Structure formats: structure tokens, C-alpha cells
Amino acid sequence: MPAYSTNMRYKFPILALVLEIITIILFGVFADYDDGKDMRVVWISRNKKNRLFQDVHVMIFIGFGFLMTFLKRYGFSSVGINLLLAAFGLQWGLLTQGFWHMDDGKIKISIFKIINADFSTATVLISFGAVLGKTSPVQLLIMTILEITIFSINEHLVATVLKANDVGASMIIHAYGAYFGLAVARVLYRPSLRNGHENDGSVYHSDLFAMIGTVFLWMFWPSFNSAIADPGVTQLTAVINTYLSLAACVLSAYAISSLVEHKGKLDMVHIQNATLAGGVAVGTCADMNIGPFGAMLIGLVAGIISTLGFKFLSPILAANLGIQDTCGVHNLHGMPGVLGGLAGIVAVALGKKEGGNAAMQAAALASSIGFALVGGVVTGFIMKLPFWGQPPDKNCFDDSIYWEVPEEEDEHEESLAHADHSKNKAEA
Amino acid sequence: MPAYSTNMRYKFPILALVLEIITIILFGVFADYDDGKDMRVVWISRNKKNRLFQDVHVMIFIGFGFLMTFLKRYGFSSVGINLLLAAFGLQWGLLTQGFWHMDDGKIKISIFKIINADFSTATVLISFGAVLGKTSPVQLLIMTILEITIFSINEHLVATVLKANDVGASMIIHAYGAYFGLAVARVLYRPSLRNGHENDGSVYHSDLFAMIGTVFLWMFWPSFNSAIADPGVTQLTAVINTYLSLAACVLSAYAISSLVEHKGKLDMVHIQNATLAGGVAVGTCADMNIGPFGAMLIGLVAGIISTLGFKFLSPILAANLGIQDTCGVHNLHGMPGVLGGLAGIVAVALGKKEGGNAAMQAAALASSIGFALVGGVVTGFIMKLPFWGQPPDKNCFDDSIYWEVPEEEDEHEESLAHADHSKNKAEA
Amino acid sequence: MPAYSTNMRYKFPILALVLEIITIILFGVFADYDDGKDMRVVWISRNKKNRLFQDVHVMIFIGFGFLMTFLKRYGFSSVGINLLLAAFGLQWGLLTQGFWHMDDGKIKISIFKIINADFSTATVLISFGAVLGKTSPVQLLIMTILEITIFSINEHLVATVLKANDVGASMIIHAYGAYFGLAVARVLYRPSLRNGHENDGSVYHSDLFAMIGTVFLWMFWPSFNSAIADPGVTQLTAVINTYLSLAACVLSAYAISSLVEHKGKLDMVHIQNATLAGGVAVGTCADMNIGPFGAMLIGLVAGIISTLGFKFLSPILAANLGIQDTCGVHNLHGMPGVLGGLAGIVAVALGKKEGGNAAMQAAALASSIGFALVGGVVTGFIMKLPFWGQPPDKNCFDDSIYWEVPEEEDEHEESLAHADHSKNKAEA
């Protein structure tokens, strides 16, 4: 046990309740229902948007939550803390995004704003993947507040000031979330995990749970990338581009996984993650006239670089730069997000988007990465303060430090090693 | 073995087939497609309602089904019997609800009526949670018939006679289903289970399966509470109120779980259930002008009382009143449902709903609880008749009494206790 | 080890990448976005169809994928190879179906075409069920190309030449996919598996994963059967008929399962599959005026024959005809598909569909089965060529031949039999 305790009995409940009460008061002062004055927003709210909201919701809560259940003993935290952070994040995101668009001094809540609030939580859930297993719920609530606040600033800058295109948010969500998380992970570097950790791996069933997350993310990505597109042909284009990019990405991810693995076998880590890189990478261009061919090419490349990243780059980042990226978010969100931003610059330069400006696209990409790195480093140092209940190295990747886990009555039983543990599990 | 056998070889197939054939004949005589004469129903059928129907469908079949898979050896029954009861219940509900709204002597089936039929099954699935593991499929089919029939009477009384508001059905579904189930559970009280049962608990993987149910219920609750709301601003209000109530509820459920548990750890039972109490409790008021602040306050309180109920009240009910509530439906549906009814009375009294009448709201709440308790007691005594194949105490919470369970060729092998069982499972 | 290796290191990646690159080039030459000239398609694209597309998507990727995870050691392949085949199949289906409907020399991609592409992959996933566990990914990619190409020919013949009705595709998808797969399975007959295989069975958790597939298929089947129906009353009819057929089917499947099983217990194989037969069987008639009574009768019969098929017919087909049907697709898709085709003939003959022609319906059924059997035999012989990496008998139904499976560092460890394997799993 370190000098500072991991016992959360007071610090977690107090933080969670205080945050929620402050949030409710802020909603009492600033929030109201959308009143229908903005007819366009109301119209789309009542129709299609409502459905896209539910699809995005599934991606946030089932998709991200179950994708991270691949760890053998960290499933409760993956899906449970995912729910906690998303539930708090969407409230906080409604506020921080809403402050930029007040109407009569009020944030008027519409389905459109709800979708954007769900989006803002995605950045936190991506960063959560980088630090998964190595942080306490208290630290993660603090990360949520800071990351969403900074996201809202960058999003405002990119969308309103630079007027850059990023309909599927390759830059402002995926690249931002990934590099923010990697910066935090770097600050929280744990030397003793350099040689791995016995719980930092999957078992057969945990890999199947993770595939629930993968497949729901994969299926609903067309809704994610088209949710805030202009209705009509533009939105249809975003659906088709995303659908085709993802399909092409699957083939390249499977091919490269088999090519680089032992005896040509497929690796579940690649399949769970790299098959989604096409959705990330086509995000910025999703509503542009890049053609089915262009979308598929982006997906093909994304699947390749993502899989290669898992195989070759992640070990280098961990060993040489001290970036321990539990879920490999650099490969799923980081590089494909940057690829998406670059593709957007090229597409706009080639005139694939009316009114687009390649310099502004480049500025948006730089801004997103800049805010992510600076914000992540600052946030990381705040999270590193010793009283937030960070788990000791030996308890990383283990639910039982923050959860009542079935079949383990008492903490000191844990030291009764594998023989006993295996018995408990087997009886189950 | 008791004098009456648990072998279902004839009684279950005959009951199921006879019920289905009677139902088909009744549909042959009374049911027809909606013919479009009621333009409003057709219009909403063709548009938005169709989607809300699918969301409600997911809550009924995945949500309720998987939520109950938390028991270590009762997953087949949880998701399988859930499917059986819901599939029969929706047919029966179409009939019993339809008889109140005949047109030319026919029940005209529309998406609107299908949603209401799905709703009627929810009452049964809630009650199923109270008696989970302690009843046979035959008993549960009988409960389904009686509970839905009585529901349809109470629903007609509340909606048409009292003209009370209950758009998200806090009273007529959640409180009704919970207290009906608790009354049945009281009648079926098993003294020998007072000290628990070795199978009445979860294992690591079963808790993750249950989270699939939790998260799908959580995500689609806004659709549940808005499915029968008037289209437009009212429906949008129901979505926003439910979304915010649920989000606030998550924070309070997590906070209180950590506060009351051993060393500040989170308890999966609370997370799986109490995070949903905000959806239940905001149901009656969902389409009222209670403001985002009001919705969040309801959610906050619901999360607190639900978690405290699991920790402190359920053991008291079991020990002192003989109410053995397997899933704790009193904490998820009972108390939050009553809270929702009370919030509705207050909101209507404060003028938050045009045309509302607080006295009628109170009468609706009393009626729902009254029908539930009386109906549940009567149903319980019918279910207690000795020939329905109720499981003996030692086989409670165990799928193998009604299901072929893999790796167990023969009944008497079961007596070859843990050593052997652990081997089978481990080989799996 | 056979003379031909199961090592996929080069053959799989090369095949997958070459196929994808050819596909992208074909899309570059032939594909474009739908341009809105066909207003009807665009209108429905923008509205309802978009949602139905997502429901069908869920059935293809979650439904089929998880339904096949029932095998104890074949979950990675079930859900993973399902994703691979569907992702490639939908691209290929867009091309092969699109070639019949070119506009200015281009395939104009709309949501309507995307739904049809998803549909085309369903045939492959059904056939995959017949050969599950006994084929390599390379063989399956080849099957995908051939099966979808032949499907597109038969579909064009049935829909455009014969002008037969098959809105829910009982004939062109379910019967076709099943008999195609059975023909392939017959050609790939493995005598040594006549007495079963130790991995050809389920364990407790794998049966629960499979229920995720079952329930999602069940819930969204109304969308499948109505996705390409004419909007309005016709589409509503398709939803209602499918909903009622499925509900009736559940009761008969449960009843017959209990009736034919040991001590009246329910069998998970029946519940996972036969409960869906009502959706298959009502497909052809789904948009016809058969009445709720007619739909329920079809469902009732489908549930009975499907369950009886699993119990009595499948063992005969395996023992006497050499048809080893891993998932029992003959019982879920084959017989119910034929039942659906026959019901369609009768319904059209009785005048339940305006403009229908019973002879054309019969021709469509014959055509679908004929193309399936001939196509399946030819495809089977191509798949049987020795260099595609078909697994040896002893490694059938085992993920570890094509996947890195956790807790097994090295191939030769596999020979350290159960004692060791059990330990690994238990530690998990």
C-alpha cells in the first residue's frame, strides 16, 4: 500500500455528488428546452436526427464500453466506468458547448445539441482507452471535466473561427482524443510496467465481449459520420463514403494481420480495432465528393497503417518514449485521425468540398493536435497529484481494486494465488 | 423429488400450444390490419413510431432479458424465458388492450398498438425479476395471462377513465409490475431460502452479460418514455427529460454505491440497476414542462433511493416480510415508480401539464398499486397450486432443471459435486 | 499435417488484398453516388430506408455473427469471419447487383442499393453456417464471390424476369442460401466427423453469446421483411405480419422442444434457431393481405417443422446423405424458406397479392433451389481444391488454427492436453 490510499469511500462519492449538484445548478440557471424558434433545428430534431442520436448513443455506451472489455479482469471498469464518464461527460458537454451558442442567455437543448454532447464524450472515452487499467475513477472524472472543456474550445475554433470541415470529426474527436490520452499516459508513465503485467491481456471470452463493442461501432459509424451533415444528398454521401471505407478497411486489416502474425494467424487485437480505422479516417471527408473510389482507398490505407501500428509502432512508443497505450488508441484513433485530417486537406485542395479552404483544414488539424498535447500534459500532471487514489502498479488492470468482484470475499484472499483463484473461477 | 413432478414433458408443451392456438383463433376472429381510416395513427405509424417501436423492442427482449443474466447458472432461463413470456405477452396484450378500442368489431393493429403491446409485456418481465429462479415456465405463462389482463383493465382506467398522465408509465408499468411481482413473491415465499442459496449470486462473466441489458435499457429509455407522446415539441421534451434524468441518476447511483460499500468499492448490482432508476422515475413527468433542472433532480433522487434500497431495504423485506425479490425490482421499478407517480402529482399541481389534474394523478397511482397488490396475491395463489412444476428449493436458480445444459449428460451426474463440475467447466 | 499447409501467411493476405484492390478499381470505373434523378429512390433514401438499412445491418453483423458463436472454441471465427465475409460481400453485391441496373454506365449507389447489398451477404452467411468449423477463410472468400454472383443472377431472374413476389426473401435468400450451403457441405463431406467431434458443441457461456445473435435477429426481422416493401400500408403490413409470425413461432418452438427432449427440458439449439423460423417463413407473404391469422399460422407451423428438423431430420441427413450441417441451416433457413415459398404460391393463388401470379411464384421457388444446388455443388468442388488451406479433421471447430488464441503461446503447447488446457482457462 502506498502512503496515499486507493480506498475511495469518501473521495469518490463526494466528488461525484458535488460535480452532479453543481451541474444541476448550472442547468437550472442556464438550460432550457429548445423552443422551436430555430425551425431548421426543430425540423431535423423531430425527424431523422432523433434516430441518428440513438445510433451515436449506442456507439458511445455499448461500442466504446464493450470494446475495452478485452482485458481479462477489467470488464467491470471498462463498461462501468465508460458509462459513468459518458453520463457525466454528456451533461458537461451540453454546458461547455452550449455556452458558445446561447440564446436569450439560455442553452436551448435540442436533439442536435444532444448529439454534439454525445460526441464530446467520445474524446474522453478514447483517452480512457490509453490509460485503461492505470487510473482511478476519481482521476478519470477530473480528466472528463478538463478534456471536454478544452474540446469545446478547440471545436469552437475549428468549426466557427476557422470554418474548417470535419463532419465525421477525424480531427476534433479522434486525433484530439487520442493525442490527449497519449499525453496523459506519458505523464502517468509507470516504469515497472515496461515488461508487461500479468493482467494486461485477454482471455477467450473477454475477446468475444470486446467484439460486441467492435461490431456495434462498425455498424453505426455511418450514422456517426453523417449525424451532423446537412440533410439530403450531403448526408447520403456521408453514409455511403463511411460504409465503403469501413468495408475496404476490414479487408486490409485482416490481410495485414495475417501477414505480420506468427504462421499467418489473425490477431484479435487487430480485428477488434483496425477494422474500425476506416471509419475514423474517412471522417473529415465523409460529406465531400471524393467518390466511392476515394472513400475505399482511404479505408484501405487506414486498415493497413492501423494494423502495422499495433504490430510495430506501439511497442516502440512504449519502450522508447514511455507511452503505455493500453488499448492502442494511437493506432485506431491517432494515426487514422491524422490520416483523415490530411485526406481532408487534399480533398479540399482538389475542390471536393464547395467553399472549403485547404489552409483552414491544415490549421484545424494542427489546432486539434496542439490542444490535445498541451491539454493532455496539463491534465496528466493534475491527475498525477497523489491524493486521487491512483492504483499501485501491482493492482493495475484489475477490477477488484475499485469493484466488489464475485467470489472474492476479502482482499487478503487475493494473495492466495492461482491455485485458489482457479478453483473459484472454475466453480463459477 | 416432491410428490408433484418438475418434469415438464407434457404440461408445458400442451399449455403453450393450447394458449397459442386459442390466441390465433381470437386473432382470426377479432384482429385486422389498421386500415388507415384513423389518419393520425397511420401517419405516425409510417414515420417516427416505427423506429420507436424497434427501440422499445430492444429494451424488452435484449434489455430485460440480459439484465437478468447476472445469476451464475440461470442465464438460459433469464434470456430464454424472457423471450417466451414477451412473445406470448405481446399477442395477449394486443387482444386485452385491443378489446377496449374495437372498430367495427375488430382490433385494428397499428404500430401504435404494437408499441402498447410491447409495453404490456414489460409489466410481466418486471414481475419475472421478483420471482426469478423460483418458478417454472408453466407458472410464468399463467402469470403472463393474468398480469397482462389485469394491466389492461388498470391501464384503461388510468388513461381513459381517470385521464391521468403517465406517458413513460412510471405508475402503470413500473410500479404496477413491481408490486404485482412482489405480491406473487410473498405468496410463493420459501422459508428455506432465508439464508441464501449457493446459486443466488453472480460470477464475473454473468455480470458482464447483465451489463448488456443495463446499457441497452439505459440508451433506449428516452424512446420508451417518448414512444406514445404527442409528436413534436412534447415528444422532444420527453426525450430530453429522460436523457438528463438518466445521466444525473448514474452519478448518484455510483456515488452512493461507493459510499455504502466495503472500502468504497462499487457494487455491480447497484450499477446494473440503480443507474436506470432515473428513467423509471421521470416517466410520468417526461412530457411535462418540468425543465431540465427538474428532470435531473428526479434522476438524482431516484439513483440515491434505488441504491439505498438495494443495500438496506431489500434485506429487511426478505428477513421480516418474507418478500424474496431476486432482482430487487422494488428498488429499480417499485420505489422509483412511486417516486415518478408522486413527482407527477406535484408537477401537475404546479401546472406543468396543460389540462392535468393532481387528484386524478393520485388516483392513478393508488389504482396501479391496488390492482398490482390484489392481482398479484390472487395470481400468486393460483401459481402456488401444486401441479405447475415449481422447482424444489435446492434446484432454484439453476437452469438445468428446465434446460439441457452443456457438459451435463445426466441428472445424477449433478451430485458429483464441485471437483467434477469445475473440471467440466475448465475444459470448456 | 496434410501435404497442403493450413498456414495462411501468404495465401490469405494476398487473396484478400488482391480482391479488395480489384473491387476498388471496379468501383472507380463503375460506381457513383446516387444523383437524385430517381426522385423516389432519393426520397425513401432520405427518410425511412436509412433506418431500415441500419436494422438490416445489425442483423447481418451482430445477428448472424453471434448466432454462430454457440460453438465452444469457435467464437472468434464465427463473429470475426462473419465480419470479413459480410464486409467483402457487400462490396461485391453492390457490383453484381448493380450491373443489372446501370444508369449512364454507372452504378448509382443509394440506400436502397445498400440494403440490397446487405441482403446479398445474408446468403453467404447462411451457407457459412452449414460449413462452419470445417473451412478456411480463403475457401470462404471464394465461396463469397461465387455465391453472391450467382445470387445476383437468380435475384434478377426472380424479381425482374419472373416478376415474382418475395419481399422478405424466403426463397431468394433463405432457401437459396441454405441449399447452396448444404450442397457445398455435401461436397466437402468429412467421413471422420460422422461420430461427432469433441469441439462440435457448446458450453454455457457460448450459448449465451449465441442468444445475443438470436434476439437481435428476432427483434429486427420485421425490418428485414419490410425493408424493400412499398412505403405506406404495404410496408406496415409487412411489419405486422412478421411481428405476429415470429411471436407465434416462439410458442411452438418452445413447446416442441420440450415435447421431444429428455424429461421435457428445453434445448438451446432449438431456442436459438427455431424461434426465428417464423420470420423466414412469412418472408414471401409478408406484404400480402394474408391477415394476422394467416401470418400467425405460418409462424406456428414454421416453429414446429424447424424444431422437429433439428431433432429428427438433421441426424438423418448427416448419417445417410453425408450432409454435415453445423448450424442446422436446413432447419432455420431451408425448410422454412421452402414453406415461405409454398405459402406465397397459395397466397397469390388465393388473390392475396394484387397482380400476383402463382405459376411465377412456383417458378421462382424452383429457380432459387435450382441455382442453389447447382451453384453450391460447383462452388464446393472449387473449394475442395487442395491448396486453400482447409483444416484437417482434428482441427475442425477450433479457432486456434487461424487465430492467435489467448493463453496459448506456442503451437506445440497444444499437445499438452486437457490438464494443462484446463489450467490455462481456469486461470483466466
PDB file of C-alpha atoms in Angstrom, chain C residues 55-200:
ATOM      1  CA  ASP C  55     -31.618  -2.595 -38.702  1.00  0.00           C
ATOM      2  CA  VAL C  56     -30.633  -4.950 -41.515  1.00  0.00           C
ATOM      3  CA  HIS C  57     -27.006  -4.086 -40.815  1.00  0.00           C
ATOM      4  CA  VAL C  58     -27.447  -5.193 -37.205  1.00  0.00           C
ATOM      5  CA  MET C  59     -28.960  -8.488 -38.323  1.00  0.00           C
ATOM      6  CA  ILE C  60     -26.082  -9.168 -40.716  1.00  0.00           C
ATOM      7  CA  PHE C  61     -23.186  -8.278 -38.438  1.00  0.00           C
ATOM      8  CA  ILE C  62     -24.444  -8.901 -34.895  1.00  0.00           C
ATOM      9  CA  GLY C  63     -27.276 -11.309 -35.633  1.00  0.00           C
ATOM     10  CA  PHE C  64     -25.569 -13.789 -37.922  1.00  0.00           C
ATOM     11  CA  GLY C  65     -22.177 -13.226 -36.299  1.00  0.00           C
ATOM     12  CA  PHE C  66     -23.173 -14.000 -32.739  1.00  0.00           C
ATOM     13  CA  LEU C  67     -25.751 -16.661 -33.607  1.00  0.00           C
ATOM     14  CA  MET C  68     -22.811 -18.830 -34.675  1.00  0.00           C
ATOM     15  CA  THR C  69     -20.755 -18.263 -31.513  1.00  0.00           C
ATOM     16  CA  PHE C  70     -22.510 -21.196 -29.840  1.00  0.00           C
ATOM     17  CA  LEU C  71     -19.525 -23.460 -30.518  1.00  0.00           C
ATOM     18  CA  LYS C  72     -17.234 -23.683 -27.526  1.00  0.00           C
ATOM     19  CA  ARG C  73     -13.970 -22.876 -29.299  1.00  0.00           C
ATOM     20  CA  TYR C  74     -15.066 -21.187 -32.495  1.00  0.00           C
ATOM     21  CA  GLY C  75     -16.330 -17.806 -31.384  1.00  0.00           C
ATOM     22  CA  PHE C  76     -13.512 -15.754 -32.915  1.00  0.00           C
ATOM     23  CA  SER C  77     -14.156 -17.292 -36.308  1.00  0.00           C
ATOM     24  CA  SER C  78     -17.918 -17.038 -36.018  1.00  0.00           C
ATOM     25  CA  VAL C  79     -18.069 -13.344 -35.357  1.00  0.00           C
ATOM     26  CA  GLY C  80     -14.749 -12.461 -36.995  1.00  0.00           C
ATOM     27  CA  ILE C  81     -15.065 -14.319 -40.277  1.00  0.00           C
ATOM     28  CA  ASN C  82     -18.722 -13.250 -40.409  1.00  0.00           C
ATOM     29  CA  LEU C  83     -17.468  -9.649 -40.392  1.00  0.00           C
ATOM     30  CA  LEU C  84     -14.878 -10.388 -43.065  1.00  0.00           C
ATOM     31  CA  LEU C  85     -17.292 -12.134 -45.419  1.00  0.00           C
ATOM     32  CA  ALA C  86     -20.021  -9.560 -44.951  1.00  0.00           C
ATOM     33  CA  ALA C  87     -17.638  -6.633 -45.476  1.00  0.00           C
ATOM     34  CA  PHE C  88     -16.346  -8.121 -48.701  1.00  0.00           C
ATOM     35  CA  GLY C  89     -19.735  -9.457 -49.743  1.00  0.00           C
ATOM     36  CA  LEU C  90     -21.496  -6.138 -49.551  1.00  0.00           C
ATOM     37  CA  GLN C  91     -18.960  -4.563 -51.878  1.00  0.00           C
ATOM     38  CA  TRP C  92     -19.219  -7.464 -54.279  1.00  0.00           C
ATOM     39  CA  GLY C  93     -23.005  -7.462 -54.059  1.00  0.00           C
ATOM     40  CA  LEU C  94     -23.148  -3.748 -54.890  1.00  0.00           C
ATOM     41  CA  LEU C  95     -21.266  -4.579 -58.087  1.00  0.00           C
ATOM     42  CA  THR C  96     -23.012  -7.780 -59.179  1.00  0.00           C
ATOM     43  CA  GLN C  97     -26.481  -6.457 -58.402  1.00  0.00           C
ATOM     44  CA  GLY C  98     -25.622  -3.036 -59.724  1.00  0.00           C
ATOM     45  CA  PHE C  99     -24.601  -4.316 -63.150  1.00  0.00           C
ATOM     46  CA  TRP C 100     -28.274  -5.125 -63.835  1.00  0.00           C
ATOM     47  CA  HIS C 101     -29.361  -1.568 -63.083  1.00  0.00           C
ATOM     48  CA  MET C 102     -26.733   0.706 -64.614  1.00  0.00           C
ATOM     49  CA  ASP C 103     -27.549   4.326 -65.339  1.00  0.00           C
ATOM     50  CA  ASP C 104     -25.321   6.190 -67.852  1.00  0.00           C
ATOM     51  CA  GLY C 105     -22.877   3.303 -67.482  1.00  0.00           C
ATOM     52  CA  LYS C 106     -22.682   3.828 -63.732  1.00  0.00           C
ATOM     53  CA  ILE C 107     -23.929   2.008 -60.666  1.00  0.00           C
ATOM     54  CA  LYS C 108     -25.586   4.777 -58.696  1.00  0.00           C
ATOM     55  CA  ILE C 109     -25.275   3.891 -55.019  1.00  0.00           C
ATOM     56  CA  SER C 110     -28.313   4.676 -52.882  1.00  0.00           C
ATOM     57  CA  ILE C 111     -29.544   3.449 -49.513  1.00  0.00           C
ATOM     58  CA  PHE C 112     -31.877   1.157 -51.416  1.00  0.00           C
ATOM     59  CA  LYS C 113     -28.893  -0.473 -53.173  1.00  0.00           C
ATOM     60  CA  ILE C 114     -27.003  -0.662 -49.878  1.00  0.00           C
ATOM     61  CA  ILE C 115     -29.872  -2.588 -48.302  1.00  0.00           C
ATOM     62  CA  ASN C 116     -29.850  -4.988 -51.232  1.00  0.00           C
ATOM     63  CA  ALA C 117     -26.089  -5.408 -50.904  1.00  0.00           C
ATOM     64  CA  ASP C 118     -26.510  -6.261 -47.236  1.00  0.00           C
ATOM     65  CA  PHE C 119     -29.196  -8.737 -48.269  1.00  0.00           C
ATOM     66  CA  SER C 120     -26.864 -10.442 -50.747  1.00  0.00           C
ATOM     67  CA  THR C 121     -24.344 -11.082 -47.988  1.00  0.00           C
ATOM     68  CA  ALA C 122     -27.024 -12.856 -45.956  1.00  0.00           C
ATOM     69  CA  THR C 123     -26.956 -15.744 -48.429  1.00  0.00           C
ATOM     70  CA  VAL C 124     -23.254 -16.247 -47.779  1.00  0.00           C
ATOM     71  CA  LEU C 125     -23.655 -16.064 -44.023  1.00  0.00           C
ATOM     72  CA  ILE C 126     -26.396 -18.688 -44.140  1.00  0.00           C
ATOM     73  CA  SER C 127     -24.171 -21.005 -46.172  1.00  0.00           C
ATOM     74  CA  PHE C 128     -21.301 -20.236 -43.796  1.00  0.00           C
ATOM     75  CA  GLY C 129     -23.454 -21.764 -41.063  1.00  0.00           C
ATOM     76  CA  ALA C 130     -23.627 -25.067 -42.914  1.00  0.00           C
ATOM     77  CA  VAL C 131     -19.851 -25.370 -43.261  1.00  0.00           C
ATOM     78  CA  LEU C 132     -18.918 -23.616 -40.008  1.00  0.00           C
ATOM     79  CA  GLY C 133     -15.774 -25.005 -38.456  1.00  0.00           C
ATOM     80  CA  LYS C 134     -14.723 -27.017 -41.477  1.00  0.00           C
ATOM     81  CA  THR C 135     -13.435 -24.393 -43.904  1.00  0.00           C
ATOM     82  CA  SER C 136     -10.606 -21.886 -44.120  1.00  0.00           C
ATOM     83  CA  PRO C 137     -11.029 -18.125 -44.571  1.00  0.00           C
ATOM     84  CA  VAL C 138      -9.541 -18.499 -48.039  1.00  0.00           C
ATOM     85  CA  GLN C 139     -12.169 -21.050 -49.040  1.00  0.00           C
ATOM     86  CA  LEU C 140     -14.871 -18.828 -47.603  1.00  0.00           C
ATOM     87  CA  LEU C 141     -13.782 -15.749 -49.552  1.00  0.00           C
ATOM     88  CA  ILE C 142     -14.017 -17.819 -52.708  1.00  0.00           C
ATOM     89  CA  MET C 143     -17.460 -19.023 -51.711  1.00  0.00           C
ATOM     90  CA  THR C 144     -18.480 -15.406 -51.125  1.00  0.00           C
ATOM     91  CA  ILE C 145     -17.559 -14.321 -54.636  1.00  0.00           C
ATOM     92  CA  LEU C 146     -19.303 -17.229 -56.324  1.00  0.00           C
ATOM     93  CA  GLU C 147     -22.400 -17.331 -54.154  1.00  0.00           C
ATOM     94  CA  ILE C 148     -23.140 -13.613 -54.443  1.00  0.00           C
ATOM     95  CA  THR C 149     -22.544 -13.626 -58.190  1.00  0.00           C
ATOM     96  CA  ILE C 150     -24.979 -16.495 -58.678  1.00  0.00           C
ATOM     97  CA  PHE C 151     -27.415 -14.895 -56.234  1.00  0.00           C
ATOM     98  CA  SER C 152     -27.466 -11.741 -58.314  1.00  0.00           C
ATOM     99  CA  ILE C 153     -28.388 -13.743 -61.407  1.00  0.00           C
ATOM    100  CA  ASN C 154     -31.175 -15.616 -59.657  1.00  0.00           C
ATOM    101  CA  GLU C 155     -32.433 -12.466 -57.957  1.00  0.00           C
ATOM    102  CA  HIS C 156     -32.614 -10.667 -61.309  1.00  0.00           C
ATOM    103  CA  LEU C 157     -34.461 -13.627 -62.823  1.00  0.00           C
ATOM    104  CA  VAL C 158     -36.963 -13.850 -59.970  1.00  0.00           C
ATOM    105  CA  ALA C 159     -37.612 -10.149 -59.497  1.00  0.00           C
ATOM    106  CA  THR C 160     -37.316  -8.738 -62.992  1.00  0.00           C
ATOM    107  CA  VAL C 161     -37.985 -11.611 -65.401  1.00  0.00           C
ATOM    108  CA  LEU C 162     -40.485 -13.726 -63.464  1.00  0.00           C
ATOM    109  CA  LYS C 163     -41.777 -10.696 -61.570  1.00  0.00           C
ATOM    110  CA  ALA C 164     -42.406 -12.952 -58.583  1.00  0.00           C
ATOM    111  CA  ASN C 165     -43.115 -11.598 -55.106  1.00  0.00           C
ATOM    112  CA  ASP C 166     -40.530 -12.288 -52.436  1.00  0.00           C
ATOM    113  CA  VAL C 167     -40.378  -9.154 -50.317  1.00  0.00           C
ATOM    114  CA  GLY C 168     -38.859 -10.882 -47.282  1.00  0.00           C
ATOM    115  CA  ALA C 169     -36.769 -13.177 -49.462  1.00  0.00           C
ATOM    116  CA  SER C 170     -37.874 -16.569 -48.125  1.00  0.00           C
ATOM    117  CA  MET C 171     -36.887 -18.019 -51.495  1.00  0.00           C
ATOM    118  CA  ILE C 172     -34.081 -15.929 -52.905  1.00  0.00           C
ATOM    119  CA  ILE C 173     -32.131 -15.519 -49.694  1.00  0.00           C
ATOM    120  CA  HIS C 174     -33.151 -18.148 -47.153  1.00  0.00           C
ATOM    121  CA  ALA C 175     -33.888 -21.192 -49.307  1.00  0.00           C
ATOM    122  CA  TYR C 176     -31.106 -20.219 -51.737  1.00  0.00           C
ATOM    123  CA  GLY C 177     -28.521 -19.672 -49.008  1.00  0.00           C
ATOM    124  CA  ALA C 178     -29.449 -22.856 -47.178  1.00  0.00           C
ATOM    125  CA  TYR C 179     -29.424 -25.212 -50.160  1.00  0.00           C
ATOM    126  CA  PHE C 180     -26.281 -23.600 -51.560  1.00  0.00           C
ATOM    127  CA  GLY C 181     -24.564 -24.208 -48.241  1.00  0.00           C
ATOM    128  CA  LEU C 182     -25.869 -27.742 -47.939  1.00  0.00           C
ATOM    129  CA  ALA C 183     -24.604 -28.551 -51.417  1.00  0.00           C
ATOM    130  CA  VAL C 184     -21.174 -27.198 -50.504  1.00  0.00           C
ATOM    131  CA  ALA C 185     -21.251 -29.164 -47.244  1.00  0.00           C
ATOM    132  CA  ARG C 186     -22.106 -32.342 -49.166  1.00  0.00           C
ATOM    133  CA  VAL C 187     -19.139 -31.896 -51.477  1.00  0.00           C
ATOM    134  CA  LEU C 188     -16.865 -31.188 -48.526  1.00  0.00           C
ATOM    135  CA  TYR C 189     -18.172 -34.243 -46.626  1.00  0.00           C
ATOM    136  CA  ARG C 190     -15.739 -35.489 -43.955  1.00  0.00           C
ATOM    137  CA  PRO C 191     -16.301 -39.166 -43.101  1.00  0.00           C
ATOM    138  CA  SER C 192     -14.228 -38.955 -39.944  1.00  0.00           C
ATOM    139  CA  LEU C 193     -16.668 -36.469 -38.411  1.00  0.00           C
ATOM    140  CA  ARG C 194     -19.552 -38.941 -38.647  1.00  0.00           C
ATOM    141  CA  ASN C 195     -19.232 -39.751 -34.979  1.00  0.00           C
ATOM    142  CA  GLY C 196     -19.016 -36.142 -33.930  1.00  0.00           C
ATOM    143  CA  HIS C 197     -16.063 -34.032 -32.844  1.00  0.00           C
ATOM    144  CA  GLU C 198     -15.159 -33.059 -29.326  1.00  0.00           C
ATOM    145  CA  ASN C 199     -15.260 -29.347 -30.235  1.00  0.00           C
ATOM    146  CA  ASP C 200     -18.580 -29.547 -32.085  1.00  0.00           C
TER     147      ASP C 200
END
